[in-house]
Amino acid sequence: MSAVATSRPGPLLRTAIGRLRRAGLATARQDAERLLAESLGTTRLGLYLEPDRVVPPDALDEFRRLLDRRARHEPLQYLVGWEEFRGLRLRVGPGVFIPRPETELLVERALALLPDRPARAVDLGTGSGAVALALAVARPAVSVWAVERSAEARAWARANIGGLGMGERVRLLAGDLWGSLAGHGLEGTVDLVVSNPPYIPAEQLAELPEEVRAHEPLEALDGGPGGLAFHRRILDGAPAFLRPGGFLLLEIGEGQAAPLGELAEAGRAFEAPVFHRDLPGIERVLEARRR
Ligand code: GLN
């Protein structure tokens, strides 16, 4: 193969896909295409529209670097530097949890409960800012307080809030769940508390795919023994902040609906919770209304 032929998308992709497949990646084709597109400053569609373009040497170097990292199972989103979440392009990288498609269900429920009227929403453990920003963008009258304990994650959230021009309506607070919210005059006034807290049972962390376990921040995943440590603290603290009739929405893991339903009802602050299933049919979102 001549040097010229090897620096065109077709042959480059064929080699790259083979390499990623041998590395055990089920998404070899789309990963290779996205990495090449990113190296060229275009999109996957752009690659197809210009199949005969020459890949310049600097883009080729970049592509090879990214390919090496992907072959070591670094998350694709960290390599390209962003993930799409509900149509938003969010910046992500090492140190922040990558937004997941199942969390779009959490946002969908939140939007169903929040009309576009002045209202207050709190996002606990905002990570990249995905949930807080999806709400703020879709509901221009709503103010959002986004809490995050990890300084690294907050840096990504700050970049995303600024990048989307949402600094006026999404306030980022440093803290571990409720502590940082005191002193903002929010007690008894919040219309919606939403959270996708860490909920993988500590004893199951070792079973996570290596791609997640070895690269994403474990503090965004580790829900303590049994996995419900954060959900408990959120259920305990939410009544003080929610207004009567306000809602709590929590993303939950497989098998967590029954114990969390009991916990939510035990405190008497909430009506019987409702659970929403994700696409694969797992009860994924707890919705509880403050009495
Ligand atoms: N759904 C995520 C995963 O499986 C876990 C999210 C969380 O702990 N909040 O990677």
mmCIF file of N, CA and C in Angstrom, residues 120-252:
data_model
loop_
_atom_site.group_PDB
_atom_site.id
_atom_site.type_symbol
_atom_site.label_atom_id
_atom_site.label_comp_id
_atom_site.label_asym_id
_atom_site.label_seq_id
_atom_site.Cartn_x
_atom_site.Cartn_y
_atom_site.Cartn_z
ATOM 1 N N ARG A 120 -37.643 26.536 41.386
ATOM 2 C CA ARG A 120 -36.311 26.242 41.893
ATOM 3 C C ARG A 120 -36.056 24.749 41.829
ATOM 4 N N ALA A 121 -34.923 24.407 41.245
ATOM 5 C CA ALA A 121 -34.540 23.002 41.175
ATOM 6 C C ALA A 121 -33.138 22.845 41.743
ATOM 7 N N VAL A 122 -32.910 21.711 42.390
ATOM 8 C CA VAL A 122 -31.600 21.392 42.951
ATOM 9 C C VAL A 122 -31.132 20.085 42.327
ATOM 10 N N ASP A 123 -29.897 20.074 41.825
ATOM 11 C CA ASP A 123 -29.297 18.845 41.282
ATOM 12 C C ASP A 123 -28.136 18.452 42.192
ATOM 13 N N LEU A 124 -28.282 17.331 42.885
ATOM 14 C CA LEU A 124 -27.245 16.892 43.828
ATOM 15 C C LEU A 124 -26.270 15.942 43.144
ATOM 16 N N GLY A 125 -24.996 16.276 43.175
ATOM 17 C CA GLY A 125 -23.988 15.441 42.522
ATOM 18 C C GLY A 125 -24.053 15.645 41.021
ATOM 19 N N THR A 126 -23.849 16.883 40.612
ATOM 20 C CA THR A 126 -24.119 17.242 39.213
ATOM 21 C C THR A 126 -23.077 16.703 38.237
ATOM 22 N N GLY A 127 -21.895 16.351 38.720
ATOM 23 C CA GLY A 127 -20.866 15.814 37.811
ATOM 24 C C GLY A 127 -20.526 16.834 36.735
ATOM 25 N N SER A 128 -20.712 16.458 35.482
ATOM 26 C CA SER A 128 -20.424 17.368 34.362
ATOM 27 C C SER A 128 -21.447 18.488 34.247
ATOM 28 N N GLY A 129 -22.520 18.407 35.047
ATOM 29 C CA GLY A 129 -23.586 19.402 34.962
ATOM 30 C C GLY A 129 -24.728 18.962 34.066
ATOM 31 N N ALA A 130 -24.694 17.708 33.612
ATOM 32 C CA ALA A 130 -25.631 17.231 32.594
ATOM 33 C C ALA A 130 -27.105 17.485 32.953
ATOM 34 N N VAL A 131 -27.514 17.009 34.124
ATOM 35 C CA VAL A 131 -28.934 17.113 34.473
ATOM 36 C C VAL A 131 -29.321 18.576 34.701
ATOM 37 N N ALA A 132 -28.498 19.280 35.477
ATOM 38 C CA ALA A 132 -28.787 20.691 35.769
ATOM 39 C C ALA A 132 -28.901 21.493 34.467
ATOM 40 N N LEU A 133 -28.001 21.245 33.547
ATOM 41 C CA LEU A 133 -27.999 22.021 32.302
ATOM 42 C C LEU A 133 -29.154 21.638 31.387
ATOM 43 N N ALA A 134 -29.463 20.344 31.332
ATOM 44 C CA ALA A 134 -30.588 19.929 30.492
ATOM 45 C C ALA A 134 -31.874 20.603 30.977
ATOM 46 N N LEU A 135 -32.021 20.718 32.317
ATOM 47 C CA LEU A 135 -33.206 21.386 32.862
ATOM 48 C C LEU A 135 -33.178 22.878 32.555
ATOM 49 N N ALA A 136 -32.043 23.496 32.811
ATOM 50 C CA ALA A 136 -31.949 24.952 32.636
ATOM 51 C C ALA A 136 -32.172 25.354 31.176
ATOM 52 N N VAL A 137 -31.637 24.559 30.262
ATOM 53 C CA VAL A 137 -31.767 24.892 28.842
ATOM 54 C C VAL A 137 -33.225 24.735 28.391
ATOM 55 N N ALA A 138 -33.887 23.678 28.877
ATOM 56 C CA ALA A 138 -35.263 23.426 28.440
ATOM 57 C C ALA A 138 -36.289 24.289 29.160
ATOM 58 N N ARG A 139 -35.912 24.854 30.296
ATOM 59 C CA ARG A 139 -36.873 25.622 31.112
ATOM 60 C C ARG A 139 -36.262 26.971 31.499
ATOM 61 N N PRO A 140 -36.341 27.943 30.585
ATOM 62 C CA PRO A 140 -35.658 29.230 30.801
ATOM 63 C C PRO A 140 -36.120 30.008 32.038
ATOM 64 N N ALA A 141 -37.275 29.662 32.609
ATOM 65 C CA ALA A 141 -37.720 30.417 33.795
ATOM 66 C C ALA A 141 -37.235 29.775 35.095
ATOM 67 N N VAL A 142 -36.611 28.615 34.994
ATOM 68 C CA VAL A 142 -36.245 27.857 36.193
ATOM 69 C C VAL A 142 -34.804 28.162 36.627
ATOM 70 N N SER A 143 -34.614 28.309 37.938
ATOM 71 C CA SER A 143 -33.268 28.485 38.493
ATOM 72 C C SER A 143 -32.790 27.166 39.072
ATOM 73 N N VAL A 144 -31.527 26.864 38.856
ATOM 74 C CA VAL A 144 -30.998 25.570 39.279
ATOM 75 C C VAL A 144 -29.778 25.775 40.185
ATOM 76 N N TRP A 145 -29.757 25.028 41.286
ATOM 77 C CA TRP A 145 -28.571 24.965 42.139
ATOM 78 C C TRP A 145 -27.956 23.589 41.918
ATOM 79 N N ALA A 146 -26.709 23.558 41.501
ATOM 80 C CA ALA A 146 -26.037 22.296 41.187
ATOM 81 C C ALA A 146 -24.919 22.083 42.190
ATOM 82 N N VAL A 147 -24.968 20.947 42.906
ATOM 83 C CA VAL A 147 -24.006 20.668 43.970
ATOM 84 C C VAL A 147 -23.065 19.553 43.527
ATOM 85 N N GLU A 148 -21.772 19.738 43.798
ATOM 86 C CA GLU A 148 -20.801 18.692 43.462
ATOM 87 C C GLU A 148 -19.642 18.738 44.451
ATOM 88 N N ARG A 149 -19.269 17.574 44.996
ATOM 89 C CA ARG A 149 -18.201 17.557 46.011
ATOM 90 C C ARG A 149 -16.813 17.458 45.388
ATOM 91 N N SER A 150 -16.707 16.881 44.183
ATOM 92 C CA SER A 150 -15.389 16.693 43.578
ATOM 93 C C SER A 150 -14.942 17.963 42.847
ATOM 94 N N ALA A 151 -13.758 18.460 43.224
ATOM 95 C CA ALA A 151 -13.240 19.679 42.588
ATOM 96 C C ALA A 151 -12.970 19.438 41.102
ATOM 97 N N GLU A 152 -12.497 18.239 40.791
ATOM 98 C CA GLU A 152 -12.224 17.919 39.383
ATOM 99 C C GLU A 152 -13.510 17.944 38.559
ATOM 100 N N ALA A 153 -14.543 17.297 39.103
ATOM 101 C CA ALA A 153 -15.827 17.276 38.384
ATOM 102 C C ALA A 153 -16.375 18.695 38.254
ATOM 103 N N ARG A 154 -16.228 19.486 39.333
ATOM 104 C CA ARG A 154 -16.741 20.866 39.268
ATOM 105 C C ARG A 154 -16.085 21.671 38.159
ATOM 106 N N ALA A 155 -14.817 21.397 37.898
ATOM 107 C CA ALA A 155 -14.149 22.136 36.818
ATOM 108 C C ALA A 155 -14.825 21.844 35.474
ATOM 109 N N TRP A 156 -15.238 20.593 35.270
ATOM 110 C CA TRP A 156 -15.953 20.251 34.022
ATOM 111 C C TRP A 156 -17.333 20.890 34.009
ATOM 112 N N ALA A 157 -18.010 20.832 35.160
ATOM 113 C CA ALA A 157 -19.344 21.447 35.235
ATOM 114 C C ALA A 157 -19.248 22.937 34.939
ATOM 115 N N ARG A 158 -18.234 23.583 35.521
ATOM 116 C CA ARG A 158 -18.074 25.027 35.314
ATOM 117 C C ARG A 158 -17.867 25.329 33.820
ATOM 118 N N ALA A 159 -17.046 24.500 33.188
ATOM 119 C CA ALA A 159 -16.797 24.705 31.749
ATOM 120 C C ALA A 159 -18.091 24.539 30.954
ATOM 121 N N ASN A 160 -18.897 23.562 31.342
ATOM 122 C CA ASN A 160 -20.144 23.326 30.599
ATOM 123 C C ASN A 160 -21.177 24.419 30.847
ATOM 124 N N ILE A 161 -21.245 24.882 32.096
ATOM 125 C CA ILE A 161 -22.198 25.951 32.422
ATOM 126 C C ILE A 161 -21.812 27.210 31.638
ATOM 127 N N GLY A 162 -20.521 27.517 31.646
ATOM 128 C CA GLY A 162 -20.051 28.689 30.912
ATOM 129 C C GLY A 162 -20.232 28.517 29.413
ATOM 130 N N GLY A 163 -19.881 27.334 28.927
ATOM 131 C CA GLY A 163 -19.955 27.061 27.488
ATOM 132 C C GLY A 163 -21.364 27.196 26.938
ATOM 133 N N LEU A 164 -22.349 26.886 27.772
ATOM 134 C CA LEU A 164 -23.736 26.976 27.321
ATOM 135 C C LEU A 164 -24.377 28.303 27.731
ATOM 136 N N GLY A 165 -23.577 29.177 28.309
ATOM 137 C CA GLY A 165 -24.091 30.505 28.689
ATOM 138 C C GLY A 165 -25.146 30.447 29.772
ATOM 139 N N MET A 166 -25.015 29.480 30.691
ATOM 140 C CA MET A 166 -26.053 29.266 31.709
ATOM 141 C C MET A 166 -25.636 29.763 33.090
ATOM 142 N N GLY A 167 -24.569 30.544 33.155
ATOM 143 C CA GLY A 167 -24.035 30.986 34.445
ATOM 144 C C GLY A 167 -25.022 31.756 35.309
ATOM 145 N N GLU A 168 -25.985 32.410 34.684
ATOM 146 C CA GLU A 168 -26.970 33.184 35.454
ATOM 147 C C GLU A 168 -27.968 32.284 36.176
ATOM 148 N N ARG A 169 -28.268 31.148 35.582
ATOM 149 C CA ARG A 169 -29.358 30.323 36.133
ATOM 150 C C ARG A 169 -28.922 29.001 36.719
ATOM 151 N N VAL A 170 -27.668 28.609 36.496
ATOM 152 C CA VAL A 170 -27.179 27.393 37.128
ATOM 153 C C VAL A 170 -26.054 27.780 38.077
ATOM 154 N N ARG A 171 -26.330 27.734 39.369
ATOM 155 C CA ARG A 171 -25.317 28.073 40.366
ATOM 156 C C ARG A 171 -24.626 26.804 40.828
ATOM 157 N N LEU A 172 -23.321 26.785 40.728
ATOM 158 C CA LEU A 172 -22.549 25.599 41.093
ATOM 159 C C LEU A 172 -22.032 25.754 42.514
ATOM 160 N N LEU A 173 -22.357 24.781 43.377
ATOM 161 C CA LEU A 173 -21.929 24.842 44.773
ATOM 162 C C LEU A 173 -21.005 23.670 45.081
ATOM 163 N N ALA A 174 -19.959 23.958 45.860
ATOM 164 C CA ALA A 174 -19.025 22.912 46.271
ATOM 165 C C ALA A 174 -19.539 22.284 47.545
ATOM 166 N N GLY A 175 -19.819 20.993 47.509
ATOM 167 C CA GLY A 175 -20.261 20.368 48.756
ATOM 168 C C GLY A 175 -20.742 18.946 48.539
ATOM 169 N N ASP A 176 -20.942 18.278 49.680
ATOM 170 C CA ASP A 176 -21.360 16.891 49.683
ATOM 171 C C ASP A 176 -22.865 16.858 50.017
ATOM 172 N N LEU A 177 -23.687 16.749 49.024
ATOM 173 C CA LEU A 177 -25.144 16.768 49.172
ATOM 174 C C LEU A 177 -25.639 18.044 49.846
ATOM 175 N N TRP A 178 -26.262 17.963 51.035
ATOM 176 C CA TRP A 178 -27.061 19.076 51.537
ATOM 177 C C TRP A 178 -26.283 20.240 52.146
ATOM 178 N N GLY A 179 -25.102 19.957 52.692
ATOM 179 C CA GLY A 179 -24.393 20.963 53.479
ATOM 180 C C GLY A 179 -24.290 22.321 52.798
ATOM 181 N N SER A 180 -23.901 22.318 51.525
ATOM 182 C CA SER A 180 -23.624 23.578 50.839
ATOM 183 C C SER A 180 -24.894 24.361 50.504
ATOM 184 N N LEU A 181 -26.057 23.737 50.669
ATOM 185 C CA LEU A 181 -27.299 24.428 50.288
ATOM 186 C C LEU A 181 -27.845 25.305 51.406
ATOM 187 N N ALA A 182 -27.376 25.031 52.623
ATOM 188 C CA ALA A 182 -27.842 25.855 53.746
ATOM 189 C C ALA A 182 -27.333 27.277 53.516
ATOM 190 N N GLY A 183 -28.114 28.258 53.950
ATOM 191 C CA GLY A 183 -27.658 29.641 53.818
ATOM 192 C C GLY A 183 -28.008 30.281 52.487
ATOM 193 N N HIS A 184 -28.702 29.557 51.614
ATOM 194 C CA HIS A 184 -29.142 30.148 50.343
ATOM 195 C C HIS A 184 -30.634 30.479 50.369
ATOM 196 N N GLY A 185 -31.225 30.332 51.544
ATOM 197 C CA GLY A 185 -32.647 30.654 51.668
ATOM 198 C C GLY A 185 -33.550 29.690 50.906
ATOM 199 N N LEU A 186 -33.087 28.466 50.745
ATOM 200 C CA LEU A 186 -33.853 27.516 49.918
ATOM 201 C C LEU A 186 -34.812 26.642 50.734
ATOM 202 N N GLU A 187 -34.626 26.590 52.035
ATOM 203 C CA GLU A 187 -35.425 25.668 52.860
ATOM 204 C C GLU A 187 -36.920 25.873 52.640
ATOM 205 N N GLY A 188 -37.594 24.769 52.344
ATOM 206 C CA GLY A 188 -39.047 24.804 52.178
ATOM 207 C C GLY A 188 -39.528 25.452 50.887
ATOM 208 N N THR A 189 -38.597 25.771 49.959
ATOM 209 C CA THR A 189 -39.001 26.500 48.751
ATOM 210 C C THR A 189 -38.724 25.757 47.445
ATOM 211 N N VAL A 190 -38.025 24.644 47.527
ATOM 212 C CA VAL A 190 -37.556 23.997 46.292
ATOM 213 C C VAL A 190 -38.691 23.194 45.640
ATOM 214 N N ASP A 191 -38.870 23.391 44.351
ATOM 215 C CA ASP A 191 -39.927 22.691 43.624
ATOM 216 C C ASP A 191 -39.519 21.275 43.235
ATOM 217 N N LEU A 192 -38.204 21.105 42.974
ATOM 218 C CA LEU A 192 -37.739 19.802 42.514
ATOM 219 C C LEU A 192 -36.314 19.552 42.983
ATOM 220 N N VAL A 193 -36.115 18.392 43.606
ATOM 221 C CA VAL A 193 -34.753 17.916 43.889
ATOM 222 C C VAL A 193 -34.517 16.724 42.983
ATOM 223 N N VAL A 194 -33.420 16.766 42.247
ATOM 224 C CA VAL A 194 -33.128 15.696 41.307
ATOM 225 C C VAL A 194 -31.695 15.230 41.555
ATOM 226 N N SER A 195 -31.455 13.927 41.408
ATOM 227 C CA SER A 195 -30.092 13.437 41.609
ATOM 228 C C SER A 195 -29.875 12.097 40.925
ATOM 229 N N ASN A 196 -28.687 11.971 40.350
ATOM 230 C CA ASN A 196 -28.189 10.669 39.922
ATOM 231 C C ASN A 196 -26.952 10.395 40.781
ATOM 232 N N PRO A 197 -27.196 9.924 42.013
ATOM 233 C CA PRO A 197 -26.058 9.758 42.937
ATOM 234 C C PRO A 197 -25.308 8.469 42.621
ATOM 235 N N PRO A 198 -24.149 8.283 43.240
ATOM 236 C CA PRO A 198 -23.472 6.987 43.077
ATOM 237 C C PRO A 198 -24.369 5.906 43.675
ATOM 238 N N TYR A 199 -24.584 4.802 42.939
ATOM 239 C CA TYR A 199 -25.457 3.763 43.512
ATOM 240 C C TYR A 199 -25.015 2.335 43.228
ATOM 241 N N ILE A 200 -23.797 2.170 42.746
ATOM 242 C CA ILE A 200 -23.317 0.796 42.572
ATOM 243 C C ILE A 200 -22.933 0.273 43.960
ATOM 244 N N PRO A 201 -23.503 -0.892 44.367
ATOM 245 C CA PRO A 201 -23.114 -1.441 45.665
ATOM 246 C C PRO A 201 -21.595 -1.654 45.721
ATOM 247 N N ALA A 202 -20.979 -1.229 46.813
ATOM 248 C CA ALA A 202 -19.510 -1.311 46.922
ATOM 249 C C ALA A 202 -19.006 -2.707 46.580
ATOM 250 N N GLU A 203 -19.789 -3.719 46.999
ATOM 251 C CA GLU A 203 -19.354 -5.094 46.770
ATOM 252 C C GLU A 203 -19.441 -5.502 45.298
ATOM 253 N N GLN A 204 -20.076 -4.671 44.465
ATOM 254 C CA GLN A 204 -20.151 -4.990 43.026
ATOM 255 C C GLN A 204 -19.253 -4.126 42.151
ATOM 256 N N LEU A 205 -18.485 -3.239 42.761
ATOM 257 C CA LEU A 205 -17.641 -2.349 41.964
ATOM 258 C C LEU A 205 -16.654 -3.134 41.105
ATOM 259 N N ALA A 206 -16.172 -4.252 41.673
ATOM 260 C CA ALA A 206 -15.171 -5.049 40.952
ATOM 261 C C ALA A 206 -15.746 -5.656 39.682
ATOM 262 N N GLU A 207 -17.083 -5.754 39.592
ATOM 263 C CA GLU A 207 -17.708 -6.365 38.406
ATOM 264 C C GLU A 207 -17.967 -5.357 37.296
ATOM 265 N N LEU A 208 -17.732 -4.087 37.554
ATOM 266 C CA LEU A 208 -17.971 -3.091 36.501
ATOM 267 C C LEU A 208 -17.034 -3.360 35.328
ATOM 268 N N PRO A 209 -17.472 -3.000 34.116
ATOM 269 C CA PRO A 209 -16.565 -3.154 32.974
ATOM 270 C C PRO A 209 -15.260 -2.403 33.254
ATOM 271 N N GLU A 210 -14.157 -2.955 32.796
ATOM 272 C CA GLU A 210 -12.854 -2.350 33.069
ATOM 273 C C GLU A 210 -12.813 -0.901 32.590
ATOM 274 N N GLU A 211 -13.466 -0.662 31.470
ATOM 275 C CA GLU A 211 -13.492 0.683 30.906
ATOM 276 C C GLU A 211 -14.027 1.715 31.902
ATOM 277 N N VAL A 212 -15.025 1.287 32.686
ATOM 278 C CA VAL A 212 -15.606 2.174 33.692
ATOM 279 C C VAL A 212 -14.728 2.186 34.947
ATOM 280 N N ARG A 213 -14.430 0.997 35.452
ATOM 281 C CA ARG A 213 -13.733 0.841 36.733
ATOM 282 C C ARG A 213 -12.349 1.481 36.723
ATOM 283 N N ALA A 214 -11.651 1.300 35.624
ATOM 284 C CA ALA A 214 -10.268 1.773 35.592
ATOM 285 C C ALA A 214 -10.141 3.234 35.189
ATOM 286 N N HIS A 215 -11.195 3.840 34.665
ATOM 287 C CA HIS A 215 -11.040 5.191 34.123
ATOM 288 C C HIS A 215 -11.978 6.232 34.700
ATOM 289 N N GLU A 216 -13.191 5.848 35.031
ATOM 290 C CA GLU A 216 -14.115 6.865 35.546
ATOM 291 C C GLU A 216 -13.945 6.999 37.064
ATOM 292 N N PRO A 217 -14.270 8.173 37.617
ATOM 293 C CA PRO A 217 -14.073 8.365 39.060
ATOM 294 C C PRO A 217 -14.981 7.433 39.864
ATOM 295 N N LEU A 218 -14.377 6.595 40.696
ATOM 296 C CA LEU A 218 -15.176 5.647 41.477
ATOM 297 C C LEU A 218 -16.092 6.357 42.459
ATOM 298 N N GLU A 219 -15.696 7.557 42.874
ATOM 299 C CA GLU A 219 -16.550 8.262 43.835
ATOM 300 C C GLU A 219 -17.879 8.677 43.207
ATOM 301 N N ALA A 220 -17.980 8.621 41.879
ATOM 302 C CA ALA A 220 -19.259 8.902 41.222
ATOM 303 C C ALA A 220 -20.125 7.646 41.109
ATOM 304 N N LEU A 221 -19.548 6.507 41.454
ATOM 305 C CA LEU A 221 -20.230 5.223 41.248
ATOM 306 C C LEU A 221 -20.501 4.468 42.541
ATOM 307 N N ASP A 222 -19.626 4.625 43.525
ATOM 308 C CA ASP A 222 -19.644 3.807 44.730
ATOM 309 C C ASP A 222 -20.738 4.244 45.709
ATOM 310 N N GLY A 223 -21.792 3.452 45.764
ATOM 311 C CA GLY A 223 -22.918 3.779 46.634
ATOM 312 C C GLY A 223 -22.800 3.186 48.030
ATOM 313 N N GLY A 224 -21.605 2.729 48.397
ATOM 314 C CA GLY A 224 -21.402 2.141 49.725
ATOM 315 C C GLY A 224 -21.983 0.734 49.789
ATOM 316 N N PRO A 225 -21.839 0.066 50.930
ATOM 317 C CA PRO A 225 -22.375 -1.295 51.060
ATOM 318 C C PRO A 225 -23.884 -1.292 50.747
ATOM 319 N N GLY A 226 -24.311 -2.122 49.805
ATOM 320 C CA GLY A 226 -25.728 -2.151 49.435
ATOM 321 C C GLY A 226 -26.097 -1.110 48.377
ATOM 322 N N GLY A 227 -25.297 -0.078 48.250
ATOM 323 C CA GLY A 227 -25.482 0.887 47.157
ATOM 324 C C GLY A 227 -26.416 2.051 47.447
ATOM 325 N N LEU A 228 -27.016 2.074 48.652
ATOM 326 C CA LEU A 228 -28.054 3.089 48.886
ATOM 327 C C LEU A 228 -27.627 4.231 49.811
ATOM 328 N N ALA A 229 -26.331 4.313 50.097
ATOM 329 C CA ALA A 229 -25.868 5.310 51.078
ATOM 330 C C ALA A 229 -26.311 6.727 50.699
ATOM 331 N N PHE A 230 -26.165 7.097 49.441
ATOM 332 C CA PHE A 230 -26.510 8.473 49.032
ATOM 333 C C PHE A 230 -28.019 8.664 48.955
ATOM 334 N N HIS A 231 -28.714 7.653 48.430
ATOM 335 C CA HIS A 231 -30.171 7.750 48.361
ATOM 336 C C HIS A 231 -30.766 8.003 49.750
ATOM 337 N N ARG A 232 -30.230 7.298 50.762
ATOM 338 C CA ARG A 232 -30.729 7.483 52.129
ATOM 339 C C ARG A 232 -30.544 8.921 52.587
ATOM 340 N N ARG A 233 -29.333 9.445 52.374
ATOM 341 C CA ARG A 233 -29.059 10.813 52.832
ATOM 342 C C ARG A 233 -29.902 11.827 52.058
ATOM 343 N N ILE A 234 -30.172 11.534 50.813
ATOM 344 C CA ILE A 234 -30.998 12.459 50.027
ATOM 345 C C ILE A 234 -32.442 12.407 50.524
ATOM 346 N N LEU A 235 -32.952 11.179 50.760
ATOM 347 C CA LEU A 235 -34.318 11.048 51.284
ATOM 348 C C LEU A 235 -34.455 11.725 52.646
ATOM 349 N N ASP A 236 -33.406 11.625 53.466
ATOM 350 C CA ASP A 236 -33.448 12.261 54.801
ATOM 351 C C ASP A 236 -33.468 13.779 54.706
ATOM 352 N N GLY A 237 -32.679 14.318 53.796
ATOM 353 C CA GLY A 237 -32.502 15.774 53.760
ATOM 354 C C GLY A 237 -33.517 16.507 52.905
ATOM 355 N N ALA A 238 -34.118 15.820 51.942
ATOM 356 C CA ALA A 238 -34.982 16.495 50.977
ATOM 357 C C ALA A 238 -36.200 17.193 51.603
ATOM 358 N N PRO A 239 -36.855 16.577 52.600
ATOM 359 C CA PRO A 239 -38.068 17.225 53.125
ATOM 360 C C PRO A 239 -37.823 18.650 53.621
ATOM 361 N N ALA A 240 -36.646 18.920 54.166
ATOM 362 C CA ALA A 240 -36.380 20.269 54.697
ATOM 363 C C ALA A 240 -36.307 21.309 53.575
ATOM 364 N N PHE A 241 -35.922 20.895 52.385
ATOM 365 C CA PHE A 241 -35.747 21.855 51.296
ATOM 366 C C PHE A 241 -36.957 21.942 50.368
ATOM 367 N N LEU A 242 -37.656 20.817 50.185
ATOM 368 C CA LEU A 242 -38.792 20.822 49.256
ATOM 369 C C LEU A 242 -39.974 21.594 49.832
ATOM 370 N N ARG A 243 -40.674 22.295 48.973
ATOM 371 C CA ARG A 243 -41.934 22.905 49.404
ATOM 372 C C ARG A 243 -42.990 21.797 49.440
ATOM 373 N N PRO A 244 -44.076 21.979 50.196
ATOM 374 C CA PRO A 244 -45.150 20.977 50.145
ATOM 375 C C PRO A 244 -45.617 20.822 48.695
ATOM 376 N N GLY A 245 -45.745 19.585 48.228
ATOM 377 C CA GLY A 245 -46.136 19.344 46.841
ATOM 378 C C GLY A 245 -44.959 19.304 45.879
ATOM 379 N N GLY A 246 -43.758 19.627 46.358
ATOM 380 C CA GLY A 246 -42.555 19.541 45.517
ATOM 381 C C GLY A 246 -42.156 18.086 45.296
ATOM 382 N N PHE A 247 -41.279 17.857 44.351
ATOM 383 C CA PHE A 247 -40.930 16.481 43.984
ATOM 384 C C PHE A 247 -39.461 16.146 44.180
ATOM 385 N N LEU A 248 -39.242 14.888 44.524
ATOM 386 C CA LEU A 248 -37.895 14.322 44.551
ATOM 387 C C LEU A 248 -37.803 13.285 43.436
ATOM 388 N N LEU A 249 -36.769 13.401 42.615
ATOM 389 C CA LEU A 249 -36.525 12.422 41.548
ATOM 390 C C LEU A 249 -35.127 11.858 41.713
ATOM 391 N N LEU A 250 -35.037 10.536 41.820
ATOM 392 C CA LEU A 250 -33.734 9.889 42.000
ATOM 393 C C LEU A 250 -33.512 8.824 40.950
ATOM 394 N N GLU A 251 -32.325 8.835 40.354
ATOM 395 C CA GLU A 251 -31.968 7.679 39.534
ATOM 396 C C GLU A 251 -31.558 6.548 40.478
ATOM 397 N N ILE A 252 -31.982 5.337 40.148
ATOM 398 C CA ILE A 252 -31.694 4.186 41.019
ATOM 399 C C ILE A 252 -31.195 3.011 40.186
#
